[in-house]
Amino acid sequence: MNLGRVREYDVLALTALIWFLGKFVRYAFPPLFEPLQASYGVSNAAVGVAFSGFMTVYALMQFPSGAVADRVGAVRVITAGAAVAGAGSLAVLFEAPFVALAGAMLVIGAGTGAHKTVAIRLLSRVYPARTGRALGVHDTFGAFGGVVAPAAVVLFVSAPPALDALLSRLPGADWRALFVLTGLVALALAPVFLVRVPGRLPADADRGPERDGPEPSARDYLVLFEDRRIAAFVFVTIAFSFAYNGTVAFLPLYLSEAAGLATTTASLLYSALFAVTFVQLVTGDLSDRLGRFPVMVAALGLAAAAIVGVVALAGSGAVVLGGLVVALGLGSHGFRPVRGAYLVEALPERLAGGGLGVVRTLLMGAGAVAPAVVGAIADVAGFRPAFALLAGSMGAAALVAGGLWLTT
């Protein structure tokens, strides 16, 4: 193996590993809701509020992390984020009241929230000719963290005797051991990233070229949206996020209640939505070769058609619905790395980090609202009208992206 070739991808590997841990610790919490209730004697509402706090802090970190990275460098921000998330994970060790756990979750949310916006910009500078491929690898690692986390929770909560004997030697011999190990790995990766990555970066890759004028203000970032093409693409990202997050939140219930599938079958099909995450490696690479918009329009069009099919063919059985769910996963996951690659190319260099943070805050805000909207419509009119709204949102994203492609 060519050692120089391996060294070339050090930055990508370390950045992706930190993102894997960030997604892993995020998706480890929902499967733990029941053990947390048993441990602390709290309600569903309490654990739900704690997790909402985690996600809210995560979303609010998008803009400041990008803006700070524009000033002090991406390496420092990513390192600090990993260290903060690691410290928050270790804080879970202490058997304190539930409010202390909720506080630790906020710390983890802040640490993990500092990563993605900054990582997108850093990787685009390090791999300018292969941005789509690099972001595809990065996002695939993160999605894989979401796949592994539920299995890890089961392993730590219901460990077989041999593993249980090993875990009993760790601080916090129950589910806390999972966070202790995650925190230790994050704290080990942070200094490795800080020491190793700067020597692998091209000139000006960390902060970009020196500015002639003053540091950007909040108004400078808002002015970005006066550019009609940027504003239109932000609409695409928001419409996609609303549709995708609303679908992810309620797809299992939709398949069981509106489509009449058994609960186990619905769960299996739900898993298929995430199992196809590796398509990001393909679409990211294709967008480097064919252009961003052809791949984005194809991905969004496939996702929109899949949701329309899920609504129109709700009674068609597990095989047809399974194919539609896989198509939805291919389109949705396939869009993500190309979206990030386009944004870093479209935003002005001096505002790239903060501008990307603003966009990610907006799209994550739309994603956070979607489950509440879908749930309210489902309570009043049923799941099929609610999913029809999601199909319309995804279709609007595809149409506007197509319009941007045609007018390029």
JSON list of N, CA and C in Angstrom, two decimals, residues 12-66:
[
{"chain": "A", "resi": 12, "resn": "LEU", "atom": "N", "xyz": [-9.33, 13.26, 6.61]},
{"chain": "A", "resi": 12, "resn": "LEU", "atom": "CA", "xyz": [-10.66, 12.70, 6.42]},
{"chain": "A", "resi": 12, "resn": "LEU", "atom": "C", "xyz": [-10.95, 11.62, 7.46]},
{"chain": "A", "resi": 13, "resn": "ALA", "atom": "N", "xyz": [-9.99, 10.73, 7.68]},
{"chain": "A", "resi": 13, "resn": "ALA", "atom": "CA", "xyz": [-10.20, 9.62, 8.62]},
{"chain": "A", "resi": 13, "resn": "ALA", "atom": "C", "xyz": [-10.46, 10.13, 10.03]},
{"chain": "A", "resi": 14, "resn": "LEU", "atom": "N", "xyz": [-9.64, 11.06, 10.50]},
{"chain": "A", "resi": 14, "resn": "LEU", "atom": "CA", "xyz": [-9.80, 11.56, 11.87]},
{"chain": "A", "resi": 14, "resn": "LEU", "atom": "C", "xyz": [-11.08, 12.38, 12.02]},
{"chain": "A", "resi": 15, "resn": "THR", "atom": "N", "xyz": [-11.38, 13.20, 11.01]},
{"chain": "A", "resi": 15, "resn": "THR", "atom": "CA", "xyz": [-12.61, 14.00, 11.07]},
{"chain": "A", "resi": 15, "resn": "THR", "atom": "C", "xyz": [-13.84, 13.09, 11.07]},
{"chain": "A", "resi": 16, "resn": "ALA", "atom": "N", "xyz": [-13.82, 12.05, 10.24]},
{"chain": "A", "resi": 16, "resn": "ALA", "atom": "CA", "xyz": [-14.95, 11.12, 10.17]},
{"chain": "A", "resi": 16, "resn": "ALA", "atom": "C", "xyz": [-15.10, 10.31, 11.45]},
{"chain": "A", "resi": 17, "resn": "LEU", "atom": "N", "xyz": [-13.99, 9.94, 12.07]},
{"chain": "A", "resi": 17, "resn": "LEU", "atom": "CA", "xyz": [-14.06, 9.18, 13.32]},
{"chain": "A", "resi": 17, "resn": "LEU", "atom": "C", "xyz": [-14.72, 10.01, 14.43]},
{"chain": "A", "resi": 18, "resn": "ILE", "atom": "N", "xyz": [-14.37, 11.29, 14.50]},
{"chain": "A", "resi": 18, "resn": "ILE", "atom": "CA", "xyz": [-15.00, 12.15, 15.50]},
{"chain": "A", "resi": 18, "resn": "ILE", "atom": "C", "xyz": [-16.49, 12.30, 15.22]},
{"chain": "A", "resi": 19, "resn": "TRP", "atom": "N", "xyz": [-16.84, 12.40, 13.95]},
{"chain": "A", "resi": 19, "resn": "TRP", "atom": "CA", "xyz": [-18.26, 12.50, 13.60]},
{"chain": "A", "resi": 19, "resn": "TRP", "atom": "C", "xyz": [-19.00, 11.21, 13.91]},
{"chain": "A", "resi": 20, "resn": "PHE", "atom": "N", "xyz": [-18.37, 10.07, 13.71]},
{"chain": "A", "resi": 20, "resn": "PHE", "atom": "CA", "xyz": [-18.95, 8.78, 14.08]},
{"chain": "A", "resi": 20, "resn": "PHE", "atom": "C", "xyz": [-19.30, 8.78, 15.57]},
{"chain": "A", "resi": 21, "resn": "LEU", "atom": "N", "xyz": [-18.37, 9.23, 16.41]},
{"chain": "A", "resi": 21, "resn": "LEU", "atom": "CA", "xyz": [-18.64, 9.26, 17.85]},
{"chain": "A", "resi": 21, "resn": "LEU", "atom": "C", "xyz": [-19.78, 10.22, 18.18]},
{"chain": "A", "resi": 22, "resn": "GLY", "atom": "N", "xyz": [-19.83, 11.37, 17.47]},
{"chain": "A", "resi": 22, "resn": "GLY", "atom": "CA", "xyz": [-20.90, 12.33, 17.72]},
{"chain": "A", "resi": 22, "resn": "GLY", "atom": "C", "xyz": [-22.27, 11.76, 17.41]},
{"chain": "A", "resi": 23, "resn": "LYS", "atom": "N", "xyz": [-22.40, 11.08, 16.27]},
{"chain": "A", "resi": 23, "resn": "LYS", "atom": "CA", "xyz": [-23.69, 10.48, 15.92]},
{"chain": "A", "resi": 23, "resn": "LYS", "atom": "C", "xyz": [-23.97, 9.27, 16.81]},
{"chain": "A", "resi": 24, "resn": "PHE", "atom": "N", "xyz": [-22.94, 8.54, 17.18]},
{"chain": "A", "resi": 24, "resn": "PHE", "atom": "CA", "xyz": [-23.12, 7.37, 18.04]},
{"chain": "A", "resi": 24, "resn": "PHE", "atom": "C", "xyz": [-23.73, 7.78, 19.37]},
{"chain": "A", "resi": 25, "resn": "VAL", "atom": "N", "xyz": [-23.16, 8.80, 20.01]},
{"chain": "A", "resi": 25, "resn": "VAL", "atom": "CA", "xyz": [-23.65, 9.18, 21.33]},
{"chain": "A", "resi": 25, "resn": "VAL", "atom": "C", "xyz": [-25.05, 9.79, 21.22]},
{"chain": "A", "resi": 26, "resn": "ARG", "atom": "N", "xyz": [-25.35, 10.46, 20.10]},
{"chain": "A", "resi": 26, "resn": "ARG", "atom": "CA", "xyz": [-26.70, 11.02, 19.93]},
{"chain": "A", "resi": 26, "resn": "ARG", "atom": "C", "xyz": [-27.74, 9.91, 19.83]},
{"chain": "A", "resi": 27, "resn": "TYR", "atom": "N", "xyz": [-27.47, 8.90, 19.00]},
{"chain": "A", "resi": 27, "resn": "TYR", "atom": "CA", "xyz": [-28.45, 7.85, 18.78]},
{"chain": "A", "resi": 27, "resn": "TYR", "atom": "C", "xyz": [-28.43, 6.79, 19.87]},
{"chain": "A", "resi": 28, "resn": "ALA", "atom": "N", "xyz": [-27.50, 6.90, 20.82]},
{"chain": "A", "resi": 28, "resn": "ALA", "atom": "CA", "xyz": [-27.51, 5.99, 21.97]},
{"chain": "A", "resi": 28, "resn": "ALA", "atom": "C", "xyz": [-28.58, 6.38, 22.99]},
{"chain": "A", "resi": 29, "resn": "PHE", "atom": "N", "xyz": [-28.99, 7.64, 23.01]},
{"chain": "A", "resi": 29, "resn": "PHE", "atom": "CA", "xyz": [-29.95, 8.07, 24.02]},
{"chain": "A", "resi": 29, "resn": "PHE", "atom": "C", "xyz": [-31.36, 7.51, 23.83]},
{"chain": "A", "resi": 30, "resn": "PRO", "atom": "N", "xyz": [-31.98, 7.61, 22.63]},
{"chain": "A", "resi": 30, "resn": "PRO", "atom": "CA", "xyz": [-33.36, 7.12, 22.50]},
{"chain": "A", "resi": 30, "resn": "PRO", "atom": "C", "xyz": [-33.56, 5.67, 22.93]},
{"chain": "A", "resi": 31, "resn": "PRO", "atom": "N", "xyz": [-32.68, 4.71, 22.56]},
{"chain": "A", "resi": 31, "resn": "PRO", "atom": "CA", "xyz": [-32.89, 3.34, 23.05]},
{"chain": "A", "resi": 31, "resn": "PRO", "atom": "C", "xyz": [-32.74, 3.21, 24.56]},
{"chain": "A", "resi": 32, "resn": "LEU", "atom": "N", "xyz": [-32.17, 4.21, 25.21]},
{"chain": "A", "resi": 32, "resn": "LEU", "atom": "CA", "xyz": [-31.98, 4.17, 26.66]},
{"chain": "A", "resi": 32, "resn": "LEU", "atom": "C", "xyz": [-33.12, 4.81, 27.43]},
{"chain": "A", "resi": 33, "resn": "PHE", "atom": "N", "xyz": [-34.13, 5.31, 26.74]},
{"chain": "A", "resi": 33, "resn": "PHE", "atom": "CA", "xyz": [-35.20, 6.00, 27.45]},
{"chain": "A", "resi": 33, "resn": "PHE", "atom": "C", "xyz": [-35.83, 5.12, 28.54]},
{"chain": "A", "resi": 34, "resn": "GLU", "atom": "N", "xyz": [-36.10, 3.86, 28.20]},
{"chain": "A", "resi": 34, "resn": "GLU", "atom": "CA", "xyz": [-36.72, 2.97, 29.19]},
{"chain": "A", "resi": 34, "resn": "GLU", "atom": "C", "xyz": [-35.79, 2.70, 30.37]},
{"chain": "A", "resi": 35, "resn": "PRO", "atom": "N", "xyz": [-34.50, 2.32, 30.15]},
{"chain": "A", "resi": 35, "resn": "PRO", "atom": "CA", "xyz": [-33.60, 2.17, 31.30]},
{"chain": "A", "resi": 35, "resn": "PRO", "atom": "C", "xyz": [-33.44, 3.46, 32.11]},
{"chain": "A", "resi": 36, "resn": "LEU", "atom": "N", "xyz": [-33.44, 4.61, 31.45]},
{"chain": "A", "resi": 36, "resn": "LEU", "atom": "CA", "xyz": [-33.33, 5.87, 32.18]},
{"chain": "A", "resi": 36, "resn": "LEU", "atom": "C", "xyz": [-34.54, 6.09, 33.08]},
{"chain": "A", "resi": 37, "resn": "GLN", "atom": "N", "xyz": [-35.72, 5.78, 32.56]},
{"chain": "A", "resi": 37, "resn": "GLN", "atom": "CA", "xyz": [-36.91, 5.91, 33.38]},
{"chain": "A", "resi": 37, "resn": "GLN", "atom": "C", "xyz": [-36.83, 4.99, 34.60]},
{"chain": "A", "resi": 38, "resn": "ALA", "atom": "N", "xyz": [-36.32, 3.76, 34.40]},
{"chain": "A", "resi": 38, "resn": "ALA", "atom": "CA", "xyz": [-36.20, 2.82, 35.51]},
{"chain": "A", "resi": 38, "resn": "ALA", "atom": "C", "xyz": [-35.16, 3.30, 36.52]},
{"chain": "A", "resi": 39, "resn": "SER", "atom": "N", "xyz": [-34.06, 3.85, 36.02]},
{"chain": "A", "resi": 39, "resn": "SER", "atom": "CA", "xyz": [-32.98, 4.28, 36.92]},
{"chain": "A", "resi": 39, "resn": "SER", "atom": "C", "xyz": [-33.36, 5.51, 37.74]},
{"chain": "A", "resi": 40, "resn": "TYR", "atom": "N", "xyz": [-34.07, 6.46, 37.10]},
{"chain": "A", "resi": 40, "resn": "TYR", "atom": "CA", "xyz": [-34.33, 7.73, 37.76]},
{"chain": "A", "resi": 40, "resn": "TYR", "atom": "C", "xyz": [-35.78, 7.90, 38.20]},
{"chain": "A", "resi": 41, "resn": "GLY", "atom": "N", "xyz": [-36.67, 6.99, 37.77]},
{"chain": "A", "resi": 41, "resn": "GLY", "atom": "CA", "xyz": [-38.07, 7.12, 38.14]},
{"chain": "A", "resi": 41, "resn": "GLY", "atom": "C", "xyz": [-38.74, 8.33, 37.54]},
{"chain": "A", "resi": 42, "resn": "VAL", "atom": "N", "xyz": [-38.41, 8.64, 36.27]},
{"chain": "A", "resi": 42, "resn": "VAL", "atom": "CA", "xyz": [-38.97, 9.82, 35.60]},
{"chain": "A", "resi": 42, "resn": "VAL", "atom": "C", "xyz": [-39.92, 9.37, 34.49]},
{"chain": "A", "resi": 43, "resn": "SER", "atom": "N", "xyz": [-40.67, 10.32, 33.96]},
{"chain": "A", "resi": 43, "resn": "SER", "atom": "CA", "xyz": [-41.69, 10.04, 32.96]},
{"chain": "A", "resi": 43, "resn": "SER", "atom": "C", "xyz": [-41.13, 10.11, 31.54]},
{"chain": "A", "resi": 44, "resn": "ASN", "atom": "N", "xyz": [-41.98, 9.70, 30.58]},
{"chain": "A", "resi": 44, "resn": "ASN", "atom": "CA", "xyz": [-41.63, 9.85, 29.16]},
{"chain": "A", "resi": 44, "resn": "ASN", "atom": "C", "xyz": [-41.39, 11.32, 28.84]},
{"chain": "A", "resi": 45, "resn": "ALA", "atom": "N", "xyz": [-42.22, 12.19, 29.41]},
{"chain": "A", "resi": 45, "resn": "ALA", "atom": "CA", "xyz": [-42.08, 13.62, 29.13]},
{"chain": "A", "resi": 45, "resn": "ALA", "atom": "C", "xyz": [-40.72, 14.13, 29.59]},
{"chain": "A", "resi": 46, "resn": "ALA", "atom": "N", "xyz": [-40.25, 13.64, 30.72]},
{"chain": "A", "resi": 46, "resn": "ALA", "atom": "CA", "xyz": [-38.97, 14.12, 31.26]},
{"chain": "A", "resi": 46, "resn": "ALA", "atom": "C", "xyz": [-37.81, 13.73, 30.36]},
{"chain": "A", "resi": 47, "resn": "VAL", "atom": "N", "xyz": [-37.76, 12.46, 29.95]},
{"chain": "A", "resi": 47, "resn": "VAL", "atom": "CA", "xyz": [-36.65, 12.05, 29.08]},
{"chain": "A", "resi": 47, "resn": "VAL", "atom": "C", "xyz": [-36.79, 12.71, 27.71]},
{"chain": "A", "resi": 48, "resn": "GLY", "atom": "N", "xyz": [-38.03, 12.93, 27.26]},
{"chain": "A", "resi": 48, "resn": "GLY", "atom": "CA", "xyz": [-38.24, 13.61, 25.98]},
{"chain": "A", "resi": 48, "resn": "GLY", "atom": "C", "xyz": [-37.75, 15.04, 26.02]},
{"chain": "A", "resi": 49, "resn": "VAL", "atom": "N", "xyz": [-38.03, 15.76, 27.12]},
{"chain": "A", "resi": 49, "resn": "VAL", "atom": "CA", "xyz": [-37.57, 17.14, 27.25]},
{"chain": "A", "resi": 49, "resn": "VAL", "atom": "C", "xyz": [-36.04, 17.18, 27.31]},
{"chain": "A", "resi": 50, "resn": "ALA", "atom": "N", "xyz": [-35.44, 16.22, 28.02]},
{"chain": "A", "resi": 50, "resn": "ALA", "atom": "CA", "xyz": [-33.98, 16.19, 28.11]},
{"chain": "A", "resi": 50, "resn": "ALA", "atom": "C", "xyz": [-33.36, 16.00, 26.73]},
{"chain": "A", "resi": 51, "resn": "PHE", "atom": "N", "xyz": [-33.92, 15.11, 25.93]},
{"chain": "A", "resi": 51, "resn": "PHE", "atom": "CA", "xyz": [-33.37, 14.86, 24.61]},
{"chain": "A", "resi": 51, "resn": "PHE", "atom": "C", "xyz": [-33.63, 16.04, 23.68]},
{"chain": "A", "resi": 52, "resn": "SER", "atom": "N", "xyz": [-34.79, 16.69, 23.83]},
{"chain": "A", "resi": 52, "resn": "SER", "atom": "CA", "xyz": [-35.07, 17.89, 23.04]},
{"chain": "A", "resi": 52, "resn": "SER", "atom": "C", "xyz": [-34.06, 18.98, 23.37]},
{"chain": "A", "resi": 53, "resn": "GLY", "atom": "N", "xyz": [-33.69, 19.08, 24.65]},
{"chain": "A", "resi": 53, "resn": "GLY", "atom": "CA", "xyz": [-32.66, 20.04, 25.03]},
{"chain": "A", "resi": 53, "resn": "GLY", "atom": "C", "xyz": [-31.33, 19.74, 24.37]},
{"chain": "A", "resi": 54, "resn": "PHE", "atom": "N", "xyz": [-30.98, 18.47, 24.34]},
{"chain": "A", "resi": 54, "resn": "PHE", "atom": "CA", "xyz": [-29.75, 18.02, 23.65]},
{"chain": "A", "resi": 54, "resn": "PHE", "atom": "C", "xyz": [-29.76, 18.49, 22.20]},
{"chain": "A", "resi": 55, "resn": "MET", "atom": "N", "xyz": [-30.86, 18.23, 21.49]},
{"chain": "A", "resi": 55, "resn": "MET", "atom": "CA", "xyz": [-30.94, 18.55, 20.07]},
{"chain": "A", "resi": 55, "resn": "MET", "atom": "C", "xyz": [-31.02, 20.06, 19.84]},
{"chain": "A", "resi": 56, "resn": "THR", "atom": "N", "xyz": [-31.66, 20.78, 20.76]},
{"chain": "A", "resi": 56, "resn": "THR", "atom": "CA", "xyz": [-31.76, 22.23, 20.61]},
{"chain": "A", "resi": 56, "resn": "THR", "atom": "C", "xyz": [-30.38, 22.87, 20.72]},
{"chain": "A", "resi": 57, "resn": "VAL", "atom": "N", "xyz": [-29.61, 22.46, 21.72]},
{"chain": "A", "resi": 57, "resn": "VAL", "atom": "CA", "xyz": [-28.26, 22.99, 21.87]},
{"chain": "A", "resi": 57, "resn": "VAL", "atom": "C", "xyz": [-27.41, 22.62, 20.66]},
{"chain": "A", "resi": 58, "resn": "TYR", "atom": "N", "xyz": [-27.57, 21.39, 20.18]},
{"chain": "A", "resi": 58, "resn": "TYR", "atom": "CA", "xyz": [-26.86, 20.95, 18.99]},
{"chain": "A", "resi": 58, "resn": "TYR", "atom": "C", "xyz": [-27.16, 21.89, 17.81]},
{"chain": "A", "resi": 59, "resn": "ALA", "atom": "N", "xyz": [-28.43, 22.18, 17.60]},
{"chain": "A", "resi": 59, "resn": "ALA", "atom": "CA", "xyz": [-28.82, 23.04, 16.48]},
{"chain": "A", "resi": 59, "resn": "ALA", "atom": "C", "xyz": [-28.28, 24.46, 16.65]},
{"chain": "A", "resi": 60, "resn": "LEU", "atom": "N", "xyz": [-28.34, 24.98, 17.87]},
{"chain": "A", "resi": 60, "resn": "LEU", "atom": "CA", "xyz": [-27.90, 26.35, 18.11]},
{"chain": "A", "resi": 60, "resn": "LEU", "atom": "C", "xyz": [-26.39, 26.52, 17.96]},
{"chain": "A", "resi": 61, "resn": "MET", "atom": "N", "xyz": [-25.64, 25.43, 18.00]},
{"chain": "A", "resi": 61, "resn": "MET", "atom": "CA", "xyz": [-24.19, 25.51, 17.86]},
{"chain": "A", "resi": 61, "resn": "MET", "atom": "C", "xyz": [-23.74, 25.65, 16.41]},
{"chain": "A", "resi": 62, "resn": "GLN", "atom": "N", "xyz": [-24.62, 25.45, 15.44]},
{"chain": "A", "resi": 62, "resn": "GLN", "atom": "CA", "xyz": [-24.20, 25.42, 14.05]},
{"chain": "A", "resi": 62, "resn": "GLN", "atom": "C", "xyz": [-23.59, 26.74, 13.58]},
{"chain": "A", "resi": 63, "resn": "PHE", "atom": "N", "xyz": [-24.30, 27.84, 13.83]},
{"chain": "A", "resi": 63, "resn": "PHE", "atom": "CA", "xyz": [-23.79, 29.13, 13.36]},
{"chain": "A", "resi": 63, "resn": "PHE", "atom": "C", "xyz": [-22.55, 29.58, 14.13]},
{"chain": "A", "resi": 64, "resn": "PRO", "atom": "N", "xyz": [-22.59, 29.60, 15.48]},
{"chain": "A", "resi": 64, "resn": "PRO", "atom": "CA", "xyz": [-21.39, 30.10, 16.18]},
{"chain": "A", "resi": 64, "resn": "PRO", "atom": "C", "xyz": [-20.15, 29.26, 15.91]},
{"chain": "A", "resi": 65, "resn": "SER", "atom": "N", "xyz": [-20.31, 27.94, 15.77]},
{"chain": "A", "resi": 65, "resn": "SER", "atom": "CA", "xyz": [-19.12, 27.12, 15.50]},
{"chain": "A", "resi": 65, "resn": "SER", "atom": "C", "xyz": [-18.51, 27.47, 14.15]},
{"chain": "A", "resi": 66, "resn": "GLY", "atom": "N", "xyz": [-19.35, 27.68, 13.15]},
{"chain": "A", "resi": 66, "resn": "GLY", "atom": "CA", "xyz": [-18.84, 28.06, 11.84]},
{"chain": "A", "resi": 66, "resn": "GLY", "atom": "C", "xyz": [-18.20, 29.43, 11.84]}
]
